[in-house]
Amino acid sequence: MHHLPLSVFCVTRHLAASRTHTQLLSNLLYHNSPTSPPSYSTSNRSYEAEILLSPTMRLTIPHTSSHIGNLGVMHETKVVGLDAGEHTTSDGETVGVPHSALTEIHRQMVIIVPCKDEPPETIEGVLCGIPAACLILLVSNSDRDAECDGFQAEVDMLDRFCRYSHRRAMAVHQKDPAASAAIRNAGMPELIGNDGTVRNGKGEGMILGLAVVAALLPEMRYVGFVDADCKIPGSPHEYCRAYAAGFASSPHSDDDHIMVRLRWAAKPKVRNGRVDFTVTEGRSSRVVNAWMNRVLGLLWERTETNGLPTTIDCERIISTANAGEHALTMSLALKMRMAGGYAIEPFHFVDLVERQLRSPSLTPSTSVSSNQSVLTESSINTLDMTPIRILQIRTINPHMHTETDDDHIHNMWKAGLGTMYHHLLPLCAVDDHLSESVSDLRREMLDFVKEQDRLVEGRKPQVLGASAAQPIQGPFSHEIVPRPRVYPPLETLDLAMLQQVLNRSGWCESLRRIGEGWRHVSKP
Ligand code: GDD
Ligand code: MG
């Protein structure tokens, strides 16, 4: 268990007025300073004074965290005030992040909205909730045909939205042949399917979005994701503010590696004609969180026996395994391997933990081979020596979205389990003692999936004369526990080439820059 050094939180005289809000906030949070009354500069812009005056978002402070090597996972904190007034000082339990600090981060943040066939008015509701300072990038995989071009309807909506709100946005379609060819030629043929375009899948859309940001918006430091099917515009507003609050309250410099993952306050369900707000964990999250805590529980134990930092309460450390809503520094986004489809979010943990396990500093005697892994020596090295921090924040708003059927949920949690079954668990078996626990857990996971498959099949209407029920196949694999499709880090792409091609006039039909104020793009 790690207590963060932030018990004293006060505004101090010696803080330079030239500092940005985020630096100031980090300083306040992470460095104990002599207590003294706030100073109010008249000659320079006084951040101390502004911090006291601008409305704040308030979060509880993460007092504990768990570590494997250089990866630190902060235990869940929560939003306790969307606008908590003027009190940015901390009582040791909570911290207020001023509006101006949030805006400073939002100005450097792209919010990627993956969408697929949502009504444009639903997507517009989501966009309305995204703070004005953020740049929006819509990555669509909506149906396009001559009679009904879903993407064109989205672009029309985006055009109107930008006109009304006087802001800028971008859009790209996942099936754009030229954009897909550019990705392939820049060095990621894995992302391209048999039809020559980016593969279907939410994860694949997110990776395309990240590639566009890296190539065309290299000045942006943060990227966040918000689902397009959220029905309450206030929710994405809070999500984006929580992302910025997470970054603001975590000390970092330009190239630091931080991820903020959200857990929704509730995932309301309609039951017997009533909306039930008491459901606090989604059907998929419930399964994937529980298994991830069990698997990582093995690792904490293992690092403990190696005399390395360890943790407490293994069952509750991860509460955001399936965080569709998350944000990260671009510096981290470029270095991570990402998985396709709905495996993308659980795989974030798997990738970051796997890097630690493969790091010679943690496991000099690891005997695990790197088959089926695109984790090359160079891609390990860019991350494993630097600290990586994951913050988990619980929101105040619930997430109301399009309710999906049981098969969708079933495949989603199986995709999450697949990331551990195929990637993480095999890596954990590095000594005899653990090898036994790992085999047991892997077998248990397999039995669990088989049993759930059987139950689902049993609930389906039986067709007379049909043969015995077959296990449901994962979206990417014919294995009982689906093997995720894993893509190499974006930093392996030739981003200069990608930029050149994407910028070629009239080349990528779907790539749109909408609204005013687009300037010439700087080199990546
Ligand atoms: N671009 C693109 N391409 N977007 C897609 C695709 C695709 O192939 N497939 C889905 N999306 C978009 C949807 O349009 C939606 O806006 C968003 O991704 C989330 O998809 P849903 O199908 O609504 O997922 P969900 O609500 O079941 O699950 C969400 O929450 C989970 C946590 O409970 C997702 O965000 C999951 O990734 C997350 O784990
Ligand atoms: Mg949804």
Coordinates of N, CA and C in Angstrom, one line a residue, residues 287-430:
V287 N -18.1 -9.0 -14.6 CA -17.3 -10.2 -14.8 C -15.8 -9.9 -15.0
V288 N -15.5 -8.9 -15.8 CA -14.1 -8.6 -16.2 C -13.4 -8.0 -15.0
N289 N -14.0 -7.1 -14.3 CA -13.3 -6.6 -13.1 C -12.9 -7.7 -12.1
A290 N -13.9 -8.6 -11.9 CA -13.7 -9.6 -10.9 C -12.5 -10.5 -11.3
W291 N -12.5 -10.9 -12.6 CA -11.4 -11.8 -13.0 C -10.1 -11.0 -13.1
M292 N -10.1 -9.8 -13.5 CA -8.8 -9.0 -13.6 C -8.2 -8.9 -12.2
N293 N -9.1 -8.7 -11.2 CA -8.6 -8.5 -9.8 C -8.0 -9.9 -9.3
R294 N -8.6 -11.0 -9.8 CA -8.0 -12.3 -9.4 C -6.7 -12.5 -10.0
V295 N -6.6 -12.2 -11.3 CA -5.3 -12.4 -12.0 C -4.3 -11.4 -11.5
L296 N -4.6 -10.2 -11.4 CA -3.6 -9.2 -10.9 C -3.2 -9.5 -9.4
G297 N -4.2 -10.1 -8.7 CA -3.9 -10.5 -7.3 C -2.7 -11.5 -7.3
L298 N -2.6 -12.4 -8.3 CA -1.5 -13.3 -8.4 C -0.2 -12.5 -8.5
L299 N -0.3 -11.4 -9.3 CA 0.9 -10.7 -9.6 C 1.4 -9.9 -8.4
W300 N 0.4 -9.3 -7.7 CA 0.8 -8.5 -6.6 C 1.5 -9.5 -5.6
E301 N 1.0 -10.6 -5.5 CA 1.6 -11.6 -4.5 C 3.0 -11.9 -5.0
R302 N 3.1 -12.1 -6.3 CA 4.4 -12.5 -6.9 C 5.4 -11.4 -6.7
T303 N 5.0 -10.1 -6.9 CA 6.0 -9.1 -6.7 C 6.3 -8.9 -5.3
E304 N 5.3 -9.2 -4.4 CA 5.6 -9.2 -3.0 C 6.7 -10.2 -2.6
T305 N 6.6 -11.4 -3.1 CA 7.6 -12.4 -2.8 C 8.9 -12.0 -3.4
N306 N 8.9 -11.2 -4.4 CA 10.2 -10.7 -4.9 C 10.7 -9.5 -4.2
G307 N 10.0 -9.1 -3.1 CA 10.4 -8.0 -2.3 C 10.2 -6.7 -3.0
L308 N 9.3 -6.7 -4.0 CA 8.9 -5.4 -4.7 C 7.6 -4.8 -4.2
P309 N 7.3 -3.6 -4.5 CA 6.1 -3.0 -4.0 C 4.8 -3.9 -4.2
T310 N 4.0 -3.8 -3.3 CA 2.8 -4.7 -3.4 C 1.5 -3.9 -3.0
T311 N 0.5 -4.6 -2.7 CA -0.8 -3.9 -2.5 C -1.7 -4.5 -1.5
I312 N -2.9 -4.0 -1.4 CA -3.9 -4.5 -0.4 C -5.2 -4.8 -1.2
D313 N -6.1 -5.5 -0.5 CA -7.4 -5.7 -1.0 C -7.5 -6.0 -2.4
C314 N -7.0 -7.1 -2.8 CA -6.8 -7.4 -4.2 C -8.2 -7.5 -5.0
E315 N -9.3 -7.7 -4.3 CA -10.5 -7.8 -5.0 C -11.1 -6.5 -5.5
R316 N -10.6 -5.4 -5.1 CA -11.2 -4.1 -5.4 C -10.3 -3.2 -6.1
I317 N -9.1 -3.6 -6.5 CA -8.1 -2.6 -7.0 C -8.6 -2.1 -8.4
I318 N -9.0 -3.0 -9.2 CA -9.4 -2.6 -10.6 C -10.9 -2.5 -10.6
S319 N -11.4 -1.3 -10.9 CA -12.9 -1.1 -11.0 C -13.2 -0.6 -12.4
T320 N -12.2 -0.5 -13.2 CA -12.5 0.1 -14.5 C -11.9 -0.7 -15.7
A321 N -12.0 -2.1 -15.6 CA -11.4 -2.9 -16.6 C -12.0 -2.6 -18.0
N322 N -13.3 -2.3 -18.0 CA -14.0 -2.1 -19.2 C -14.3 -0.6 -19.5
A323 N -13.5 0.3 -19.0 CA -13.8 1.7 -19.1 C -13.8 2.2 -20.6
G324 N -15.0 2.2 -21.2 CA -15.1 2.8 -22.5 C -14.8 4.3 -22.5
E325 N -15.1 4.9 -21.3 CA -14.7 6.3 -21.2 C -13.4 6.4 -20.5
H326 N -12.4 6.8 -21.2 CA -11.1 6.9 -20.6 C -10.3 8.0 -21.4
A327 N -9.2 8.5 -20.8 CA -8.4 9.4 -21.5 C -6.9 9.1 -21.2
L328 N -6.0 9.5 -22.1 CA -4.6 9.3 -21.7 C -3.7 10.3 -22.4
T329 N -2.5 10.5 -21.9 CA -1.6 11.4 -22.6 C -1.2 10.8 -24.0
M330 N -1.1 11.6 -24.9 CA -0.7 11.1 -26.3 C 0.6 10.3 -26.2
S331 N 1.5 10.8 -25.3 CA 2.8 10.2 -25.2 C 2.6 8.7 -24.8
L332 N 1.6 8.4 -24.0 CA 1.4 7.0 -23.6 C 0.6 6.3 -24.7
A333 N -0.4 7.0 -25.3 CA -1.2 6.4 -26.3 C -0.3 5.8 -27.5
L334 N 0.7 6.6 -27.8 CA 1.6 6.2 -29.0 C 2.4 4.9 -28.7
K335 N 2.7 4.7 -27.4 CA 3.6 3.6 -27.0 C 2.9 2.3 -26.7
M336 N 1.6 2.4 -26.5 CA 0.9 1.1 -26.1 C 0.5 0.3 -27.3
R337 N 0.5 -1.0 -27.1 CA -0.2 -1.9 -28.0 C -1.7 -1.8 -27.7
M338 N -2.5 -1.8 -28.7 CA -4.0 -1.8 -28.4 C -4.6 -3.0 -29.0
A339 N -5.7 -3.4 -28.4 CA -6.5 -4.6 -28.9 C -7.7 -4.1 -29.7
G340 N -8.2 -5.0 -30.5 CA -9.3 -4.6 -31.4 C -10.7 -4.9 -30.6
G341 N -11.7 -4.3 -31.2 CA -13.1 -4.6 -30.7 C -13.2 -4.1 -29.3
Y342 N -14.0 -4.8 -28.5 CA -14.3 -4.4 -27.2 C -13.2 -4.9 -26.2
A343 N -12.2 -5.5 -26.7 CA -11.1 -6.0 -25.9 C -10.1 -4.8 -25.6
I344 N -10.3 -3.7 -26.3 CA -9.4 -2.6 -26.2 C -9.1 -2.1 -24.8
E345 N -10.2 -1.9 -24.1 CA -10.0 -1.3 -22.7 C -9.4 -2.3 -21.7
P346 N -9.9 -3.5 -21.6 CA -9.2 -4.4 -20.7 C -7.8 -4.7 -21.1
F347 N -7.5 -4.6 -22.4 CA -6.1 -4.9 -22.8 C -5.2 -3.8 -22.4
H348 N -5.7 -2.6 -22.2 CA -4.8 -1.5 -21.7 C -4.0 -2.0 -20.5
F349 N -4.8 -2.6 -19.5 CA -4.1 -3.1 -18.3 C -3.1 -4.2 -18.6
V350 N -3.6 -5.1 -19.5 CA -2.8 -6.3 -19.8 C -1.5 -5.8 -20.5
D351 N -1.6 -4.9 -21.4 CA -0.3 -4.4 -22.1 C 0.6 -3.8 -21.1
L352 N 0.1 -3.0 -20.2 CA 1.0 -2.2 -19.3 C 1.6 -3.2 -18.3
V353 N 0.8 -4.2 -17.8 CA 1.3 -5.1 -16.8 C 2.3 -6.0 -17.5
E354 N 2.0 -6.5 -18.7 CA 2.9 -7.4 -19.5 C 4.3 -6.7 -19.7
R355 N 4.3 -5.5 -20.0 CA 5.6 -4.8 -20.1 C 6.4 -4.8 -18.9
Q356 N 5.7 -4.7 -17.7 CA 6.4 -4.7 -16.5 C 7.0 -6.1 -16.2
L357 N 6.1 -7.1 -16.6 CA 6.6 -8.5 -16.4 C 7.7 -8.9 -17.3
R358 N 7.8 -8.3 -18.4 CA 8.9 -8.6 -19.4 C 10.1 -7.8 -19.1
S359 N 9.9 -6.8 -18.3 CA 11.1 -5.9 -18.0 C 12.2 -6.7 -17.2
P360 N 13.4 -6.6 -17.7 CA 14.5 -7.4 -17.1 C 14.6 -6.9 -15.6
S361 N 14.3 -5.7 -15.3 CA 14.5 -5.3 -13.9 C 13.5 -6.0 -13.0
L362 N 12.4 -6.4 -13.5 CA 11.4 -7.1 -12.6 C 11.6 -8.6 -12.6
T363 N 11.8 -9.1 -13.8 CA 11.8 -10.6 -13.9 C 13.1 -11.0 -14.7
P364 N 14.2 -11.0 -14.1 CA 15.4 -11.4 -14.8 C 15.4 -12.8 -15.3
S365 N 14.6 -13.7 -14.6 CA 14.7 -15.1 -15.0 C 13.4 -15.5 -15.8
T366 N 12.7 -14.5 -16.2 CA 11.4 -14.9 -16.9 C 11.7 -15.9 -18.1
S367 N 10.9 -16.9 -18.1 CA 11.1 -17.9 -19.2 C 10.1 -17.9 -20.3
V368 N 9.3 -16.8 -20.2 CA 8.1 -16.7 -21.1 C 8.6 -16.3 -22.5
S369 N 8.1 -17.1 -23.5 CA 8.5 -16.7 -24.9 C 7.5 -15.7 -25.4
S370 N 7.9 -15.0 -26.4 CA 7.1 -13.9 -26.8 C 6.3 -14.2 -28.1
N371 N 6.0 -15.5 -28.2 CA 5.2 -15.9 -29.4 C 3.8 -15.2 -29.3
Q372 N 3.2 -15.0 -30.5 CA 1.9 -14.3 -30.7 C 2.0 -12.9 -30.1
S373 N 3.1 -12.4 -29.8 CA 3.1 -11.1 -29.3 C 3.8 -10.1 -30.2
V374 N 3.3 -8.9 -30.4 CA 4.0 -8.0 -31.2 C 4.7 -7.0 -30.3
L375 N 5.0 -7.4 -29.1 CA 5.7 -6.6 -28.2 C 7.2 -6.8 -28.5
T376 N 7.8 -5.9 -29.3 CA 9.1 -6.0 -29.7 C 10.0 -5.4 -28.6
E377 N 11.3 -5.7 -28.7 CA 12.2 -5.2 -27.7 C 12.2 -3.7 -27.7
S378 N 12.1 -3.1 -28.9 CA 12.1 -1.6 -28.9 C 10.8 -1.0 -28.3
S379 N 9.7 -1.7 -28.5 CA 8.4 -1.2 -28.0 C 8.4 -1.4 -26.5
I380 N 9.0 -2.4 -25.9 CA 9.1 -2.5 -24.5 C 9.9 -1.4 -23.9
N381 N 11.1 -1.2 -24.6 CA 12.0 -0.3 -23.9 C 11.5 1.2 -23.8
T382 N 10.6 1.6 -24.7 CA 10.2 2.9 -24.6 C 9.3 3.2 -23.5
L383 N 8.7 2.1 -22.9 CA 7.8 2.4 -21.7 C 8.3 1.8 -20.4
D384 N 9.0 0.7 -20.4 CA 9.2 0.0 -19.2 C 10.0 0.7 -18.2
M385 N 10.8 1.7 -18.6 CA 11.6 2.4 -17.6 C 11.0 3.6 -17.0
T386 N 9.9 4.0 -17.6 CA 9.3 5.3 -17.1 C 8.1 5.0 -16.2
P387 N 7.8 5.8 -15.3 CA 6.6 5.6 -14.5 C 5.3 5.8 -15.3
I388 N 4.4 4.9 -15.0 CA 3.0 5.0 -15.7 C 2.0 5.0 -14.6
R389 N 1.1 5.9 -14.7 CA 0.1 6.0 -13.6 C -1.3 5.9 -14.2
I390 N -2.1 5.1 -13.6 CA -3.5 4.9 -14.0 C -4.4 5.4 -12.9
L391 N -5.3 6.4 -13.2 CA -6.2 6.9 -12.2 C -7.6 6.3 -12.5
Q392 N -8.3 6.0 -11.5 CA -9.7 5.4 -11.7 C -10.6 6.4 -10.9
I393 N -11.6 6.9 -11.7 CA -12.5 7.9 -11.1 C -13.9 7.5 -11.3
R394 N -14.7 7.6 -10.2 CA -16.1 7.3 -10.3 C -16.9 8.6 -10.5
T395 N -17.8 8.6 -11.5 CA -18.5 9.8 -11.8 C -19.7 10.0 -10.9
I396 N -20.3 11.2 -11.0 CA -21.6 11.4 -10.3 C -22.8 11.1 -11.3
N397 N -22.6 11.4 -12.6 CA -23.7 11.1 -13.5 C -23.8 9.6 -13.8
P398 N -25.0 9.1 -14.1 CA -25.1 7.8 -14.6 C -24.8 7.7 -16.1
H399 N -24.7 6.6 -16.6 CA -24.5 6.4 -18.1 C -25.7 5.7 -18.7
M400 N -26.5 6.5 -19.4 CA -27.7 5.9 -20.0 C -27.4 5.9 -21.5
H401 N -27.5 4.7 -22.0 CA -27.1 4.5 -23.4 C -28.1 3.4 -24.0
T402 N -27.8 3.1 -25.3 CA -28.6 2.1 -25.9 C -28.4 0.8 -25.3
E403 N -29.5 0.2 -24.8 CA -29.3 -1.1 -24.1 C -29.0 -2.2 -25.1
T404 N -28.0 -3.0 -24.8 CA -27.7 -4.0 -25.8 C -28.1 -5.4 -25.3
D405 N -28.2 -6.4 -26.2 CA -28.7 -7.7 -25.9 C -27.7 -8.5 -25.2
D406 N -28.2 -9.7 -24.7 CA -27.3 -10.5 -23.8 C -26.1 -11.1 -24.6
D407 N -26.3 -11.4 -25.9 CA -25.2 -11.9 -26.7 C -24.1 -10.9 -26.8
H408 N -24.4 -9.6 -27.0 CA -23.4 -8.6 -27.1 C -22.6 -8.5 -25.8
I409 N -23.3 -8.6 -24.7 CA -22.6 -8.5 -23.4 C -21.7 -9.7 -23.2
H410 N -22.3 -10.9 -23.5 CA -21.6 -12.1 -23.4 C -20.3 -12.1 -24.2
N411 N -20.3 -11.6 -25.4 CA -19.1 -11.5 -26.2 C -18.2 -10.5 -25.7
M412 N -18.7 -9.4 -25.1 CA -17.9 -8.4 -24.6 C -17.0 -8.8 -23.4
W413 N -17.7 -9.5 -22.4 CA -16.9 -9.9 -21.3 C -15.9 -11.1 -21.7
K414 N -16.4 -11.9 -22.7 CA -15.4 -12.9 -23.1 C -14.2 -12.3 -23.8
A415 N -14.4 -11.2 -24.5 CA -13.3 -10.6 -25.1 C -12.3 -10.0 -24.0
G416 N -12.9 -9.5 -22.9 CA -12.1 -9.0 -21.8 C -11.3 -10.2 -21.2
L417 N -12.0 -11.3 -20.9 CA -11.3 -12.5 -20.3 C -10.2 -13.0 -21.3
G418 N -10.5 -12.9 -22.6 CA -9.5 -13.4 -23.6 C -8.2 -12.7 -23.5
T419 N -8.2 -11.4 -23.1 CA -7.0 -10.6 -23.0 C -6.1 -11.2 -21.9
M420 N -6.8 -11.7 -20.8 CA -6.0 -12.2 -19.7 C -5.6 -13.7 -20.0
Y421 N -6.5 -14.4 -20.5 CA -6.3 -15.9 -20.8 C -5.1 -16.1 -21.7
H422 N -5.1 -15.3 -22.8 CA -4.0 -15.5 -23.8 C -2.8 -14.7 -23.6
H423 N -2.9 -13.6 -22.9 CA -1.7 -12.7 -22.8 C -1.1 -12.7 -21.4
L424 N -1.9 -12.5 -20.4 CA -1.4 -12.2 -19.1 C -1.1 -13.5 -18.3
L425 N -2.1 -14.3 -18.3 CA -1.9 -15.5 -17.5 C -0.7 -16.4 -17.9
P426 N -0.5 -16.6 -19.2 CA 0.7 -17.4 -19.5 C 2.0 -16.7 -19.0
L427 N 2.0 -15.4 -18.9 CA 3.2 -14.7 -18.5 C 3.4 -14.8 -17.0
C428 N 2.3 -15.1 -16.2 CA 2.5 -15.1 -14.8 C 3.2 -16.3 -14.3
A429 N 3.2 -17.4 -15.1 CA 3.7 -18.7 -14.6 C 5.3 -18.7 -14.7
V430 N 5.9 -17.9 -13.9 CA 7.4 -17.8 -14.1 C 8.1 -18.6 -13.0

